[in-house]
Amino acid sequence: MANIVEEIKKPINAEMKLFEQKFYESMQSNVGLLDKVTRFIVTTKGKQMRPMFIFLCAKLVGEVNEKTFRGASMIELIHTATLVHDDVVDESFKRRNFFSINALWKNKIAVLVGDYLLSKAVLLSTDHQDYDLLAVISRTIREMAEGELLQLEKARKLDITEEVYYEIIRQKTATLIAACCEIGVLSNNVDEHLSKKMMEFGTLTGMAFQIKDDLFDYLTSNIIGKPVGIDIKEQKMTLPLIQALRNANETDRKYFFNTIKRYNNDTKRVKELIDFVKKSGGLDYAMEKMKDYQQKAKNILNEFPDSEAKHSLHLMLDYVIERKF
């Protein structure tokens, strides 16, 4: 898998290296404490899939330029801010096997750092009159918040249908990848038709990505460091579970709803539910939907002429559904 990521990065290796410095500069302030926290953020970053999407989409239609770098910094600022805030909301003390910001510096500082990063994203666009990028990131922040709140609202009643599930993951996850793809092409000043096409490409990719994430909850391997059954313990209704319960008889449905509501910390009951989802075809159904989203994204990509960037984006689409973490 590591080799695939290196292959994907080939056309944008130089840009990715340069971006690390530019992203760090975009977070800097005159406050010593903030700089200490942002230094920590830079050293604990993940795979950086979002900047990869931005640079590859820019190269699909033109070149990577200063506006592309600004767009990538904006997206990473937003993404980092939401992760910092999420850790406070979820009371998480670990992220990617590092301590989270709230674990090291307490909730109040974590919330303020998240707010600061969001403000830096907005200022980065207004300072350079990148109003088209500002429109994209403003919409993205709104949709991500709406998605989180919709999930919280529905989780209380556990009445998430397949359609509502798609809307939640579109807003929570896919909207950020859609923004990456749209910003990548907008940095080359393309027309609205093309920017909307790439937004659709990013949305489809993000949907496949999140369904894959939800499938990890049912796999015995703990490669991603996420305990099996954690979504059930957190009462999250994901696609494999929704499909399994939809096809269950009344007795099983009542029993397993009771597991999610009242016995979600009972290891034996959670394992029973995981086995039930596997046997009733919930995983197969989710995999089929995930591959369908991936194929639709590939169809959009195939409308573009062949290039190194297009090849890497195809590899990225394969990686999204084949990754082990």
Coordinates of C-alpha atoms in Angstrom, one line a residue:
M1 CA 0.0 0.0 0.0
A2 CA 2.9 2.4 0.8
N3 CA 4.2 1.7 -2.7
I4 CA 0.8 2.8 -4.2
V5 CA 1.0 6.1 -2.3
E6 CA 4.5 6.7 -3.6
E7 CA 3.3 6.0 -7.1
I8 CA 0.3 8.3 -6.7
K9 CA 2.7 11.1 -5.6
K10 CA 5.1 10.8 -8.5
P11 CA 3.7 13.7 -10.6
I12 CA 3.5 16.0 -7.5
N13 CA 6.5 15.0 -5.4
A14 CA 8.1 18.5 -5.6
E15 CA 4.8 20.2 -4.8
M16 CA 4.1 18.0 -1.8
K17 CA 7.6 18.8 -0.3
L18 CA 7.1 22.5 -0.9
F19 CA 3.6 22.4 0.5
E20 CA 4.8 21.2 3.9
Q21 CA 6.7 24.5 4.4
K22 CA 3.9 26.7 3.0
F23 CA 1.3 25.0 5.2
Y24 CA 3.4 25.5 8.3
E25 CA 3.9 29.2 7.4
S26 CA 0.1 29.6 6.9
M27 CA -0.4 28.6 10.6
Q28 CA 2.2 30.9 12.2
S29 CA 1.2 33.6 14.7
N30 CA 2.7 36.0 17.2
V31 CA 1.6 33.9 20.1
G32 CA 4.2 31.5 21.5
L33 CA 1.6 28.9 22.7
L34 CA -0.1 28.8 19.3
D35 CA 3.2 28.2 17.5
K36 CA 4.0 25.4 19.9
V37 CA 0.6 23.7 19.2
T38 CA 0.9 24.3 15.4
R39 CA 4.4 22.8 15.4
F40 CA 3.0 19.7 17.1
I41 CA 0.2 19.6 14.4
V42 CA 2.7 19.6 11.6
T43 CA 4.8 16.8 13.1
T44 CA 1.8 14.5 13.6
K45 CA 0.1 14.9 10.2
G46 CA -1.4 12.0 8.4
K47 CA -1.2 10.8 4.8
Q48 CA -2.1 14.2 3.4
M49 CA -4.6 12.9 0.9
R50 CA -6.4 16.2 0.6
P51 CA -3.4 18.2 -0.8
M52 CA -2.7 15.3 -3.1
F53 CA -6.2 15.6 -4.6
I54 CA -5.8 19.3 -5.0
F55 CA -2.4 19.2 -6.7
L56 CA -3.4 16.3 -9.0
C57 CA -6.7 17.9 -10.0
A58 CA -4.8 21.2 -10.7
K59 CA -2.4 19.2 -13.0
L60 CA -5.3 17.5 -14.7
V61 CA -6.3 20.8 -16.2
G62 CA -3.2 23.0 -16.0
E63 CA -0.4 23.7 -13.6
V64 CA 0.2 23.9 -9.8
N65 CA 0.6 27.6 -9.0
E66 CA 0.6 29.9 -5.9
K67 CA -3.2 29.9 -5.8
T68 CA -3.2 26.1 -5.8
F69 CA -0.8 26.1 -2.7
R70 CA -3.1 28.6 -1.0
G71 CA -6.1 26.4 -1.7
A72 CA -4.3 23.4 -0.3
S73 CA -3.3 25.3 2.9
M74 CA -7.0 26.5 3.3
I75 CA -8.3 22.9 3.1
E76 CA -5.7 21.6 5.5
L77 CA -6.4 24.4 8.0
I78 CA -10.1 23.5 7.9
H79 CA -9.5 19.8 8.1
T80 CA -7.1 20.2 11.0
A81 CA -9.5 22.6 12.8
T82 CA -12.4 20.1 12.5
L83 CA -10.1 17.2 13.8
V84 CA -9.1 19.4 16.8
H85 CA -12.8 20.2 17.6
D86 CA -13.9 16.6 17.0
D87 CA -11.4 15.4 19.6
V88 CA -12.9 17.8 22.1
V89 CA -16.5 16.8 21.3
D90 CA -15.6 13.0 21.4
E91 CA -13.3 13.4 24.4
S92 CA -10.6 11.6 22.5
F93 CA -7.1 11.7 23.9
K94 CA -5.3 9.9 21.0
R95 CA -5.1 10.6 17.3
R96 CA -3.0 8.5 15.0
N97 CA -1.3 7.1 18.1
F98 CA -0.2 10.6 19.3
F99 CA -1.8 12.4 22.1
S100 CA -4.6 14.8 20.9
I101 CA -4.4 18.6 21.3
N102 CA -7.0 18.5 24.1
A103 CA -5.1 15.8 25.9
L104 CA -1.9 17.8 25.9
W105 CA -3.3 21.4 26.3
K106 CA -6.9 20.9 27.7
N107 CA -10.2 21.6 26.0
K108 CA -10.3 25.4 26.1
I109 CA -7.0 25.7 24.3
A110 CA -8.0 23.1 21.8
V111 CA -11.3 24.9 20.9
L112 CA -9.5 28.2 20.6
V113 CA -6.8 26.7 18.4
G114 CA -9.5 25.2 16.1
D115 CA -11.1 28.6 15.9
Y116 CA -7.8 30.2 15.1
L117 CA -7.1 27.7 12.2
L118 CA -10.6 28.3 10.7
S119 CA -10.0 32.1 10.8
K120 CA -6.6 31.6 9.1
A121 CA -8.2 29.7 6.3
V122 CA -10.7 32.5 5.7
L123 CA -8.0 35.2 5.9
L124 CA -5.7 33.3 3.5
S125 CA -8.5 33.6 0.8
T126 CA -9.5 37.2 1.5
D127 CA -5.9 38.5 1.8
H128 CA -5.4 37.3 -1.8
Q129 CA -8.9 38.0 -3.2
D130 CA -9.4 34.3 -3.8
Y131 CA -13.2 34.8 -3.5
D132 CA -14.0 31.7 -5.6
L133 CA -12.0 29.6 -3.1
L134 CA -13.6 31.4 -0.1
A135 CA -17.1 30.4 -1.5
V136 CA -16.0 26.8 -1.7
I137 CA -14.5 26.6 1.9
S138 CA -17.5 28.5 3.4
R139 CA -19.9 26.0 1.9
T140 CA -17.7 23.1 3.0
I141 CA -17.5 24.3 6.7
R142 CA -21.3 24.7 6.7
E143 CA -22.0 21.3 5.2
M144 CA -19.6 19.5 7.5
A145 CA -21.3 21.0 10.6
E146 CA -24.7 20.1 9.2
G147 CA -23.6 16.5 8.6
E148 CA -22.3 16.2 12.2
L149 CA -25.5 17.6 13.6
L150 CA -27.8 15.5 11.4
Q151 CA -25.9 12.4 12.6
L152 CA -26.3 13.4 16.2
E153 CA -30.0 14.1 15.7
K154 CA -30.7 10.8 14.0
A155 CA -28.5 8.8 16.5
R156 CA -30.9 9.6 19.3
K157 CA -33.7 7.7 17.6
L158 CA -31.6 5.2 15.6
D159 CA -33.9 5.9 12.6
I160 CA -31.2 6.4 10.0
T161 CA -32.4 5.1 6.6
E162 CA -30.0 4.4 3.7
E163 CA -30.9 7.8 2.1
V164 CA -30.2 9.7 5.3
Y165 CA -26.9 7.7 5.8
Y166 CA -25.8 8.9 2.3
E167 CA -26.6 12.5 3.1
I168 CA -24.7 12.3 6.4
I169 CA -21.5 10.9 4.8
R170 CA -21.8 13.3 1.8
Q171 CA -21.8 16.2 4.2
K172 CA -19.4 14.9 6.8
T173 CA -16.7 13.4 4.6
A174 CA -17.4 13.7 0.9
T175 CA -17.9 17.4 0.9
L176 CA -14.2 18.0 1.9
I177 CA -12.8 15.8 -0.8
A178 CA -15.2 17.5 -3.3
A179 CA -13.8 20.9 -2.2
C180 CA -10.2 19.6 -2.8
C181 CA -11.0 18.6 -6.4
E182 CA -13.0 21.8 -7.1
I183 CA -10.2 24.0 -5.6
G184 CA -7.6 22.2 -7.6
V185 CA -9.2 23.1 -10.9
L186 CA -10.4 26.5 -9.8
S187 CA -6.8 27.5 -9.1
N188 CA -6.4 27.3 -12.9
N189 CA -9.4 29.5 -13.4
V190 CA -11.5 27.0 -15.2
D191 CA -15.2 27.6 -16.1
E192 CA -18.1 26.7 -13.8
H193 CA -19.0 23.6 -15.7
L194 CA -15.6 22.0 -15.2
S195 CA -15.4 23.0 -11.5
K196 CA -18.8 21.5 -10.8
K197 CA -17.7 18.3 -12.7
M198 CA -14.7 18.0 -10.5
M199 CA -16.8 18.7 -7.4
E200 CA -19.0 15.7 -8.4
F201 CA -15.9 13.6 -8.9
G202 CA -14.7 14.5 -5.4
T203 CA -18.1 13.8 -3.9
L204 CA -18.3 10.3 -5.5
T205 CA -14.7 9.5 -4.3
G206 CA -15.5 10.7 -0.8
M207 CA -18.6 8.6 -0.6
A208 CA -16.6 5.5 -1.5
F209 CA -13.9 6.5 1.0
Q210 CA -16.4 6.7 3.9
I211 CA -18.2 3.5 3.1
K212 CA -14.7 1.8 3.1
D213 CA -14.1 3.4 6.5
D214 CA -17.4 2.0 7.8
L215 CA -16.5 -1.5 6.6
F216 CA -13.4 -1.5 8.8
D217 CA -15.7 -1.8 11.8
Y218 CA -16.6 -5.3 10.8
L219 CA -13.1 -6.6 9.9
T220 CA -11.1 -8.6 12.5
S221 CA -7.9 -7.0 11.5
N222 CA -7.1 -3.9 13.6
I223 CA -4.5 -2.4 11.2
I224 CA -6.1 1.0 11.3
G225 CA -5.9 1.0 15.1
K226 CA -9.7 1.2 15.3
P227 CA -11.2 -1.5 17.6
V228 CA -13.7 -3.8 15.9
G229 CA -17.2 -2.8 16.7
I230 CA -16.4 0.8 17.8
D231 CA -19.2 2.3 15.6
I232 CA -21.7 0.0 17.2
K233 CA -20.4 1.0 20.7
E234 CA -20.9 4.6 19.6
Q235 CA -24.4 3.8 18.3
K236 CA -23.5 4.8 14.7
M237 CA -25.8 3.4 12.1
T238 CA -23.5 2.6 9.1
L239 CA -24.5 1.1 5.7
P240 CA -23.7 -2.6 6.5
L241 CA -25.8 -2.4 9.7
I242 CA -28.7 -0.5 8.0
Q243 CA -28.9 -3.1 5.3
A244 CA -28.7 -6.1 7.7
L245 CA -31.4 -4.7 9.9
R246 CA -33.6 -3.9 6.9
N247 CA -33.6 -7.6 5.9
A248 CA -33.9 -9.0 9.4
N249 CA -37.1 -10.6 10.7
E250 CA -39.0 -8.7 13.5
T251 CA -37.5 -10.8 16.3
D252 CA -33.9 -10.3 15.2
R253 CA -34.5 -6.6 14.4
K254 CA -35.8 -5.9 17.9
Y255 CA -33.0 -7.9 19.6
F256 CA -30.2 -6.1 17.7
F257 CA -31.8 -2.7 18.1
N258 CA -31.7 -3.4 21.8
T259 CA -28.1 -4.4 21.5
I260 CA -27.3 -1.0 19.9
K261 CA -29.4 1.0 22.4
R262 CA -28.7 -0.8 25.7
Y263 CA -26.0 -3.4 25.3
N264 CA -23.5 -1.6 23.0
N265 CA -20.7 -2.1 25.5
D266 CA -21.5 -5.8 26.0
T267 CA -18.6 -7.5 24.0
K268 CA -20.6 -10.7 23.5
R269 CA -23.7 -8.9 22.2
V270 CA -21.6 -6.6 19.9
K271 CA -19.8 -9.7 18.5
E272 CA -23.2 -11.3 17.8
L273 CA -24.3 -8.2 15.9
I274 CA -21.1 -8.1 13.9
D275 CA -21.6 -11.8 12.9
F276 CA -25.2 -11.2 12.0
V277 CA -24.3 -8.2 9.7
K278 CA -21.7 -10.5 8.0
K279 CA -24.0 -13.4 7.6
S280 CA -27.0 -11.3 6.3
G281 CA -25.0 -9.8 3.5
G282 CA -24.6 -6.3 5.0
L283 CA -20.9 -6.2 4.1
D284 CA -21.4 -7.4 0.5
Y285 CA -24.1 -4.8 0.0
A286 CA -21.9 -2.0 1.3
M287 CA -19.0 -3.1 -0.9
E288 CA -21.2 -3.1 -3.9
K289 CA -22.3 0.4 -3.3
M290 CA -18.7 1.5 -2.6
K291 CA -17.6 0.1 -5.9
D292 CA -20.5 1.8 -7.7
Y293 CA -19.4 5.2 -6.4
Q294 CA -15.8 4.4 -7.4
Q295 CA -16.9 3.5 -10.9
K296 CA -18.9 6.7 -11.3
A297 CA -15.9 8.7 -10.3
K298 CA -13.7 6.8 -12.8
N299 CA -16.2 7.5 -15.5
I300 CA -15.8 11.3 -14.9
L301 CA -12.0 10.9 -14.9
N302 CA -12.1 9.1 -18.2
E303 CA -13.5 12.2 -19.9
F304 CA -10.1 13.8 -19.5
P305 CA -7.1 13.3 -21.8
D306 CA -4.4 10.8 -20.6
S307 CA -1.7 12.3 -18.4
E308 CA 0.4 11.5 -15.3
A309 CA -2.1 13.3 -13.1
K310 CA -5.0 11.3 -14.5
H311 CA -3.1 8.0 -14.0
S312 CA -2.4 9.0 -10.4
L313 CA -6.0 9.9 -9.7
H314 CA -7.1 6.5 -11.1
L315 CA -4.6 4.9 -8.6
M316 CA -6.0 7.1 -5.9
L317 CA -9.5 5.8 -6.6
D318 CA -8.2 2.2 -6.4
Y319 CA -6.4 3.0 -3.1
V320 CA -9.5 4.5 -1.6
I321 CA -11.3 1.2 -1.7
E322 CA -8.4 -1.2 -1.4
R323 CA -6.6 0.4 1.5
K324 CA -6.0 -1.5 4.7
F325 CA -6.1 1.5 7.0

